[in-house]
XYZ file of C-alpha atoms in Angstrom:
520
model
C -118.801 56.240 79.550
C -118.871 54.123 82.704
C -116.576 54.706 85.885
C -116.036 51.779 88.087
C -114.385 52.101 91.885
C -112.632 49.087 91.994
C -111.633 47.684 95.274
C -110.065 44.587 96.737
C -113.145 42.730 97.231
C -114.785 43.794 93.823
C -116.328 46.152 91.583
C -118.828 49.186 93.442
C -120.248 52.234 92.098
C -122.421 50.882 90.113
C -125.020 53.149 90.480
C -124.717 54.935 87.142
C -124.279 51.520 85.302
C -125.601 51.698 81.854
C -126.681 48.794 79.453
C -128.696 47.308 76.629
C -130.139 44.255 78.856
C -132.940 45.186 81.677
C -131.102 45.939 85.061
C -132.097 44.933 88.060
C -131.895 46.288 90.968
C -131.393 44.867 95.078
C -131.546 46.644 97.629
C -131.702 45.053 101.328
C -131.512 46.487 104.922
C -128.482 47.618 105.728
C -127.186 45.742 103.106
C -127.426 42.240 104.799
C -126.346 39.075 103.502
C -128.905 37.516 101.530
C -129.311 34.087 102.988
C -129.981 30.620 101.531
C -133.378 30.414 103.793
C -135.568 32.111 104.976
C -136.368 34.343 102.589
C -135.918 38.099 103.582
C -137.735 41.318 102.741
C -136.031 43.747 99.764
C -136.697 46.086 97.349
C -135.969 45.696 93.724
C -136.556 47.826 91.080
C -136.231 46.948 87.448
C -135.319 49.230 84.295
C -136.221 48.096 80.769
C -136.961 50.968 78.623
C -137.548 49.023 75.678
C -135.416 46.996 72.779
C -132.226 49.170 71.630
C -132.738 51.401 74.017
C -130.052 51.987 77.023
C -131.750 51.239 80.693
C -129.511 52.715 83.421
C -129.121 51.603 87.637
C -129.674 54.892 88.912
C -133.186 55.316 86.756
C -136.648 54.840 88.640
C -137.668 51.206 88.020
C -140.502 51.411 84.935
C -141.041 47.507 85.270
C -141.230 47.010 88.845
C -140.642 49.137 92.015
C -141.596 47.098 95.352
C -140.835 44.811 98.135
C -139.903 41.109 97.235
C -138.873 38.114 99.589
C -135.314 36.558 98.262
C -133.210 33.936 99.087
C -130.148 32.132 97.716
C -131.449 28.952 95.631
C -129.351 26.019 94.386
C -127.177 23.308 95.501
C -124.273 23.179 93.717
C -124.860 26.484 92.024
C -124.981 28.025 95.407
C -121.886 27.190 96.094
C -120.486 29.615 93.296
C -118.939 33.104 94.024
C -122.043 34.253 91.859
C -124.927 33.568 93.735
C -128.768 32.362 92.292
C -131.825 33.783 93.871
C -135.223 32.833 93.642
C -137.703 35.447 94.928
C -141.301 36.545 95.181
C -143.333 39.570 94.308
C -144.647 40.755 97.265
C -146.995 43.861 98.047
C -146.797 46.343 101.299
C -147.757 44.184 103.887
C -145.962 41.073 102.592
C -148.481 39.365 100.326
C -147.436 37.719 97.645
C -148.319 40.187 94.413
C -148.845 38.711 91.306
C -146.903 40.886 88.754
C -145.720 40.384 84.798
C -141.989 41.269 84.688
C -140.539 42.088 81.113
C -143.045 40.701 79.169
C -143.474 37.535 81.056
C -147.144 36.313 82.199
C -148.263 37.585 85.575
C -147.060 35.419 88.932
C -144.940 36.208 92.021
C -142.636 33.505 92.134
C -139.419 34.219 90.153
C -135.665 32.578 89.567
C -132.576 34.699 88.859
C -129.986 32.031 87.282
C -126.451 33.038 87.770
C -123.833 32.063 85.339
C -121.016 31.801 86.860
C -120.934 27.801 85.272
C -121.776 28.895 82.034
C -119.343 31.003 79.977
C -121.642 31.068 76.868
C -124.883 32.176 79.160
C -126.651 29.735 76.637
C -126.979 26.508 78.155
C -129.889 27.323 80.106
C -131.488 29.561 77.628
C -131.066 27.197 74.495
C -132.256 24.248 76.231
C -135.693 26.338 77.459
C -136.069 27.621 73.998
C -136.071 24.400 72.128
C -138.388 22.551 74.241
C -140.962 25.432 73.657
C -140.120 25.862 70.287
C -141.177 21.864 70.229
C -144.603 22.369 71.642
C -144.316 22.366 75.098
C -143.602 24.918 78.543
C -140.526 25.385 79.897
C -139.549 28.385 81.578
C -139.305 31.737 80.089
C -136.013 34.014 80.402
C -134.743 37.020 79.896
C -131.409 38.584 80.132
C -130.529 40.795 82.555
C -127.507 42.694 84.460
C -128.224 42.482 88.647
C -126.302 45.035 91.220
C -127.334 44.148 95.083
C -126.533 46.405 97.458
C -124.833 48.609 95.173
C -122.340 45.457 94.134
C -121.952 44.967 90.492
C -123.518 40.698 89.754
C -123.048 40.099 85.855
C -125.310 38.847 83.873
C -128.708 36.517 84.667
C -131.502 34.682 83.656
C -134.561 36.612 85.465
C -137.496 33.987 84.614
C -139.893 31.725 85.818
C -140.090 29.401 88.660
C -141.382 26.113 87.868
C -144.857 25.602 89.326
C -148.270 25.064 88.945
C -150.221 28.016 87.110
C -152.058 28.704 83.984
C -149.278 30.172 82.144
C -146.507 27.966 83.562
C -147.174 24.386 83.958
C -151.143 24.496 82.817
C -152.924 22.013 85.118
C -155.381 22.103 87.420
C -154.385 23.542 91.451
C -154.820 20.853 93.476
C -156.592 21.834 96.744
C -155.965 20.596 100.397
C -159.803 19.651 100.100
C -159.908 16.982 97.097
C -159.580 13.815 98.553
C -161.756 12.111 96.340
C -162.615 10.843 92.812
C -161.600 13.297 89.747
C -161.076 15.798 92.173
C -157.432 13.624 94.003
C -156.245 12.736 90.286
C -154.341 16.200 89.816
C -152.758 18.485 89.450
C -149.073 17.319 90.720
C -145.778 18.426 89.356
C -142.896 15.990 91.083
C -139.286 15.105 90.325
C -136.301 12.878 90.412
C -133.781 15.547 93.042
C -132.186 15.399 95.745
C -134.790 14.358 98.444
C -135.200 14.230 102.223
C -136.811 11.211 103.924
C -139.806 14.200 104.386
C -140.436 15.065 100.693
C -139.882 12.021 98.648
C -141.187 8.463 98.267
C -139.072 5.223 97.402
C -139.744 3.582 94.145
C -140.831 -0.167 94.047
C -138.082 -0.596 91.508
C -134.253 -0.178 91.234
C -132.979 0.696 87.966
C -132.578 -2.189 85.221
C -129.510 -1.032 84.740
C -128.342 -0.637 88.744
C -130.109 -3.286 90.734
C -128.669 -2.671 94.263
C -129.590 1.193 94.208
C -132.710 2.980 95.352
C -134.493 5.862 93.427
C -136.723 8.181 95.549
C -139.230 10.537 93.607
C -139.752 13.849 95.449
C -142.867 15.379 95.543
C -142.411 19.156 94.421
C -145.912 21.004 93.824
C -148.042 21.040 95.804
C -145.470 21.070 98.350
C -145.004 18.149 101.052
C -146.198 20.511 103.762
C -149.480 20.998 102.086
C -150.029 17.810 100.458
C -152.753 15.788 102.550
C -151.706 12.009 103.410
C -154.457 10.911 100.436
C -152.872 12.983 98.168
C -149.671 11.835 98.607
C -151.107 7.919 98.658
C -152.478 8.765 95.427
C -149.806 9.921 93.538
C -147.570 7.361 95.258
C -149.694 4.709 93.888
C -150.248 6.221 90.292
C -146.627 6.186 89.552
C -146.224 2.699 91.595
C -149.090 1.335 88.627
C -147.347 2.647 86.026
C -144.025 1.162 86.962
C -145.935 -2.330 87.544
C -146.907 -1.906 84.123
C -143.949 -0.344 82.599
C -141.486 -3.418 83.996
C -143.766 -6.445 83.299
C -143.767 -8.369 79.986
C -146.774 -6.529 78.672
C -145.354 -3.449 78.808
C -145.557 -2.523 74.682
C -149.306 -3.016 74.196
C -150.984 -0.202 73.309
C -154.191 -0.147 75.262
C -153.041 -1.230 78.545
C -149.343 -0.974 78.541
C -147.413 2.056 79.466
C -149.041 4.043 76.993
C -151.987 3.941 78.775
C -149.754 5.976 81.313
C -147.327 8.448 79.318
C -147.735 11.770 77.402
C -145.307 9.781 75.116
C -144.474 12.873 72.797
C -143.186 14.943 75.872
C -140.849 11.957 76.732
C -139.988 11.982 73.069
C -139.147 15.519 73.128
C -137.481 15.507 76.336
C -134.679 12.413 75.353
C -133.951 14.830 72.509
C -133.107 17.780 74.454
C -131.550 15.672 77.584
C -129.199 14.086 74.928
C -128.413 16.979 72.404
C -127.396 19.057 74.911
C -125.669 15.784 76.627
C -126.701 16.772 79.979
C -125.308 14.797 82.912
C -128.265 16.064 84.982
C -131.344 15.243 82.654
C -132.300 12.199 84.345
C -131.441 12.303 88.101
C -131.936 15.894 89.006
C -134.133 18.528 88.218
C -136.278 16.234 86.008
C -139.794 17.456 86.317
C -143.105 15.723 85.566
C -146.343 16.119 85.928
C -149.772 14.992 85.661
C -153.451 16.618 85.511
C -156.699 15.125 86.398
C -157.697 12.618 84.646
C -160.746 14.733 82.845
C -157.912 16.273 81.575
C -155.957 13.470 80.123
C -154.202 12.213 83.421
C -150.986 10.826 82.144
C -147.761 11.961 83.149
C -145.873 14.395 80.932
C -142.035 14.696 81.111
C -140.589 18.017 81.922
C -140.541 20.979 81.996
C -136.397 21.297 81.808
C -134.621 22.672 83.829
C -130.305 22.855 85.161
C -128.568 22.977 81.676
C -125.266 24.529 83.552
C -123.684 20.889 83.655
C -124.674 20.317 80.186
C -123.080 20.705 76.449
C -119.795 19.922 77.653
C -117.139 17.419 78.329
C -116.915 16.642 81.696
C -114.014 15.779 83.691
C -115.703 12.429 85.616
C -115.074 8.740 85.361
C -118.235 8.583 83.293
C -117.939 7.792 79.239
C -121.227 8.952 78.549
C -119.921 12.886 79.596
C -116.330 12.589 79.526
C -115.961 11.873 75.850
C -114.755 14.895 73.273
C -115.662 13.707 70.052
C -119.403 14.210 70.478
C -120.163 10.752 72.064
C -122.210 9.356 75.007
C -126.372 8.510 76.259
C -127.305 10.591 79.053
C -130.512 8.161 79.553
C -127.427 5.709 80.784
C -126.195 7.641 83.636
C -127.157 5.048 86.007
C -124.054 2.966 84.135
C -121.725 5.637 86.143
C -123.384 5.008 90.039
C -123.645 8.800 90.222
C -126.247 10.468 92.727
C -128.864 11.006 92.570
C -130.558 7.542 90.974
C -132.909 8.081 88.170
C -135.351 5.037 87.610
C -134.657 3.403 84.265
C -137.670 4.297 82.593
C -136.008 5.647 79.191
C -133.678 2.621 79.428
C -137.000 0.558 79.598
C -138.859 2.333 76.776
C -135.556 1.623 74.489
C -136.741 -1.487 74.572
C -140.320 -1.164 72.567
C -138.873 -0.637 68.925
C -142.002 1.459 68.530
C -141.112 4.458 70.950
C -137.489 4.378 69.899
C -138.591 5.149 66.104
C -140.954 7.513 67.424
C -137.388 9.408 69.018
C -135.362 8.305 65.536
C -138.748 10.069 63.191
C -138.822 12.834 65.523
C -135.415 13.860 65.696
C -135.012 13.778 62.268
C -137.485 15.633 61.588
C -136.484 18.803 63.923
C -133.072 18.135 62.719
C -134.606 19.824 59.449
C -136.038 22.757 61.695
C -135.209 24.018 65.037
C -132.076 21.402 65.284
C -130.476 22.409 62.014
C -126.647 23.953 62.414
C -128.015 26.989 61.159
C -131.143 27.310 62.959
C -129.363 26.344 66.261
C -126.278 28.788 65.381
C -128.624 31.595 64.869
C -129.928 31.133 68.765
C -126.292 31.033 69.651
C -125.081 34.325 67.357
C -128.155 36.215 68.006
C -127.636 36.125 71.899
C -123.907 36.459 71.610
C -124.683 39.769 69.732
C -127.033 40.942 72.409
C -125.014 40.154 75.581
C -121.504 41.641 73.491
C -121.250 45.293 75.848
C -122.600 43.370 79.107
C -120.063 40.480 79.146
C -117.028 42.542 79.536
C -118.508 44.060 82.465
C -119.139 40.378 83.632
C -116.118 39.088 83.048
C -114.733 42.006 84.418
C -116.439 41.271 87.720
C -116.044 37.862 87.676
C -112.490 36.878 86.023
C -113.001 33.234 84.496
C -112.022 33.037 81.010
C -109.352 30.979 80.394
C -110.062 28.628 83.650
C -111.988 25.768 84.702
C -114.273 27.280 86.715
C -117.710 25.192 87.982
C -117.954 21.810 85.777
C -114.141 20.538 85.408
C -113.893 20.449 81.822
C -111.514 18.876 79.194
C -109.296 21.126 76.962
C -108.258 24.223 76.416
C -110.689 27.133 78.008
C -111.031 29.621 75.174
C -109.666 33.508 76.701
C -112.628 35.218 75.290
C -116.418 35.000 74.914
C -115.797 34.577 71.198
C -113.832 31.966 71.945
C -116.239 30.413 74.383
C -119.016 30.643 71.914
C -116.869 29.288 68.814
C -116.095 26.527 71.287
C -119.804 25.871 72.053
C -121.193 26.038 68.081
C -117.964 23.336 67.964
C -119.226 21.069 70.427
C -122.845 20.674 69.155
C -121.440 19.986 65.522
C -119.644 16.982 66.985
C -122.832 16.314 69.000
C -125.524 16.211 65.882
C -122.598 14.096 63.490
C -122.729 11.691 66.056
C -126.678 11.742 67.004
C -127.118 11.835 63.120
C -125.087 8.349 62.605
C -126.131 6.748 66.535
C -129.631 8.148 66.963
C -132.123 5.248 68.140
C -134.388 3.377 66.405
C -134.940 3.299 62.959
C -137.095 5.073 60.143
C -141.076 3.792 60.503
C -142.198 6.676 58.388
C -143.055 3.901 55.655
C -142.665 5.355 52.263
C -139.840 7.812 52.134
C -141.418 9.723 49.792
C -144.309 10.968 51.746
C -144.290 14.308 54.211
C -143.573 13.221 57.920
C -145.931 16.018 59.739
C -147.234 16.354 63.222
C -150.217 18.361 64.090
C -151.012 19.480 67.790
C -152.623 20.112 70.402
C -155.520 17.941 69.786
C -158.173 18.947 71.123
C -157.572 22.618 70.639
C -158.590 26.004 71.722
C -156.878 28.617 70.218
C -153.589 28.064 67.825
C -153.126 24.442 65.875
C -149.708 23.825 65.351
C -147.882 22.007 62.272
C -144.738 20.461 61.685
C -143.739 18.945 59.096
C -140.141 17.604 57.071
C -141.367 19.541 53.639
C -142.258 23.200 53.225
C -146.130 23.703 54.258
C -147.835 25.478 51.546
C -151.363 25.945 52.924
C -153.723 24.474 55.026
C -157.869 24.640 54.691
C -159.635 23.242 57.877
C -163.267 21.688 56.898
C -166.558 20.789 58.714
C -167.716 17.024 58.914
C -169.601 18.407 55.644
C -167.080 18.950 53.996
C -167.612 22.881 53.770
C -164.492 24.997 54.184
C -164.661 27.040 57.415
C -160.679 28.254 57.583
C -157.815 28.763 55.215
C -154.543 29.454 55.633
C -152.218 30.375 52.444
C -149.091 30.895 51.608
C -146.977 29.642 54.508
C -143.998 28.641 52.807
C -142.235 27.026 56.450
C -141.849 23.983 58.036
C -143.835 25.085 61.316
C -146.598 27.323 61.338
C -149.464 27.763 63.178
C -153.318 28.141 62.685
C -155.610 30.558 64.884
C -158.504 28.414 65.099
C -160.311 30.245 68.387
C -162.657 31.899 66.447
C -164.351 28.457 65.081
C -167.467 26.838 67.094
C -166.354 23.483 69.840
C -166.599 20.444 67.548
C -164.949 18.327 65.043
C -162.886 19.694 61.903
C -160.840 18.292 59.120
C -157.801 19.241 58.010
C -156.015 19.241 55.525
C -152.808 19.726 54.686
C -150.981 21.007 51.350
C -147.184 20.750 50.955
C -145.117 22.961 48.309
C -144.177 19.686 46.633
C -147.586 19.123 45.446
C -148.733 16.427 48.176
C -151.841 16.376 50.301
């Protein structure tokens, strides 16, 4: 049994608050106001005593106990009656500690996502989880229930902050020393955001399809502050050669055209998310990429994602690829609306090789047998529904929205209830894959129809090779240059699955594949 004190101003008492999600925990001095900046010095404690098992406020925190500098994060988002933090791990003395929080890889820079704009809490979550599920990072989550200063906050997204690290976005930390040769050519992670004149540079080129606007690129890790002037000239000028390249007539060869530039399968991967989930923010804010040095490959990768709160919905703007209710719309066309603000045109540019839009039309079809089926995508969507059932009536207790256009100004009835908001959300992607299905770009290059369409990455690799394929994967036997069998895998009976391969010496390996239907 829970008892709640409620007062004018909200819920308190929430000391003996019990749930099934992690709880955690804020506690500043004197209770002050959290500000947007600077961060300020709290203690947080979080309680997770396992899966199934009931974590309560007043408990001693088993996952962490300790200081942590927080501040309110977010533009629009901060704007919200429930407010997002980001904060660091931080030790005693104010160090930055690295820590791992519920089963999450150790760092000290962390994001609490509100979701005050999201009624389902999925559009966040679903977005990370496919685009991992696909092969690459994005940024774990996990569910959680927050009380600061004794004040009840609903339910978050505790996760991971985009940045440079090992387990996060794995490329190499670029140093305030490297000014020269391999050593300049990475690691950067930057964006299309909002931008300052301080932390961005303008683009030699407007977007094809909005010729009197300007598109700035911010630069977002290493930070501005700590970037050197060469550093910055480099990356300035990388993404300057790649636009020279990516606008002139050349632009589809593969050697030296824009190719030569691209992870193109992360840009493949990353059009599917932006436009299943529809997102009006894909493209001009919060789009991440990044680039290692070039002994690592040097191109520049698209993502990781990130701001899904805008996205799988119908939007109330003068925009008809967002405002549309029958599943409709290209997100990579956003610069047809003049909002803010401007994404360059490169996805409106790529359209144009026939060979990258079949890579999207393969691709999608492909994961539209997997991860992107109704059922596989309804199983995300029932699975967390089922988890967060006791928590969001406390949330919605706390924060009264259902029913309401609250955040993104929507079209249509708002459902009363979380079922109803999550009926209405499995609704909206069925109307989103009928129409992808019959509009997706591009056109079937497979060749013969009758053969397996299959994927197999990373290459090189280290530790797990990973398969996909459009037919059920039987086994897999990985061979020397000999021709001697050094690995086996049986009976996998899936359309993804995954080969341990670190125990094998560094060199090259066959392999090959076997498919339930008898094909090789």
């Amino acid at each position: 049994m829970i008892f709640l004190l409620l007062t004018g101003s909200g819920m308190f008492g929430f000391g003996q608050l019990s749930s099934n999600l992690p709880i955690v925990v804020v506690t500043t001095p004197g209770g002050t106001d959290i500000p947007n900046e600077p961060k300020i010095t709290a203690d947080m404690k979080i309680i997770h005593n396992g899966s199934g098992l009931v974590n309560n406020a007043g408990d001693t925190g088993n996952v962490y106990t300790g200081k942590v500098g927080i501040e309110i994060r977010g533009r629009h988002s901060a704007s919200l009656p429930q407010k997002p933090y980001g904060f660091e791990t931080r030790d005693e003395a104010g160090i930055n500690l690295n820590v791992s929080i519920l089963g999450m890889p150790e760092e000290n820079d962390w994001i609490l996502t509100a979701n005050y704009n999201d009624k389902t809490f999925l559009r966040n979550y679903l977005a990370f989880e496919l685009f991992r599920e696909m092969g690459h990072y994005a940024p774990r989550t996990v569910y959680c229930e927050v009380v600061l200063n004794d004040q009840y906050k609903g339910i978050y997204l505790i996760g991971e902050k985009i940045k440079q690290d090992k387990n996060r976005v794995n490329i190499a930390k670029l140093n305030p020393d490297e000014h020269s040769g391999d050593d300049l050519t990475g690691g950067y992670i930057f964006a299309n955001d909002y931008y300052t004149e301080y932390d961005s540079w303008l683009s030699n080129y407007s977007p094809m399809n909005r010729r009197d606007a300007d598109v700035y690129f911010v630069y977002f890790d290493p930070k501005p502050d700590i970037l050197t002037t060469s550093q910055k000239t480099y990356l300035k000028d990388f993404v300057d050669s790649f636009e020279n390249v990516l606008y002139s007539p050349d632009f589809k060869y593969r050697s030296t055209g824009y190719r030569a530039y691209l992870d193109v399968n992360s840009f493949v991967d990353y059009f599917i998310i932006g436009e299943l989930s529809r997102n009006v923010d894909a493209y001009k804010k919060s789009r991440f990429y990044f680039k290692d040095k070039d002994s690592n490959g040097g191109v520049i990768h698209s993502g990781p994602p990130w701001d899904f709160d805008w996205a799988w919905k119908d939007i109330k703007e003068n925009c008809i690829h967002f405002n549309q209710t029958d599943g409709s719309g290209w997100a990579y066309r956003v610069n047809d609306c003049n909002n803010w603000p401007v994404p360059p045109s490169w996805e409106v540019r790529l359209m144009q090789d026939d060979a990258f839009a079949n890579q999207i039309h393969d691709r999608y079809f492909l994961l539209r047998k997997t991860i992107l089926s109704e059922t596989s995508l309804y199983h995300v969507v029932d699975s967390v529904a089922t988890l967060l059932d006791e928590a969001q009536a406390r949330h919605y207790q706390k924060w009264d929205i259902l029913g309401i256009n609250a955040g993104t100004p929507e079209y249509g009835e708002q459902p009363e209830t979380f079922s109803g908001e999550i009926e209405k959300f499995k609704s909206w992607i069925a109307r989103r894959l009928d129409w992808l299905d019959a509009n997706m770009v591009g056109e079937n290059s497979s060749g013969d129809d009758d053969r397996a369409i299959f994927r197999v990455f990373p290459n090189p690799v280290a530790a797990y090779l990973r398969v996909e394929s459009d037919e059920i994967i039987d086994r897999i036997i990985i061979f020397s240059l000999l021709g001697n069998p050094v690995l086996e895998k049986n009976e996998c009976g899936d359309f993804i699955t995954s080969v341990n391969v670190s125990e094998l010496p560094p060199g090259l390996f066959i392999a090959r594949i076997y498919f339930k239907s008898g094909e090789v």
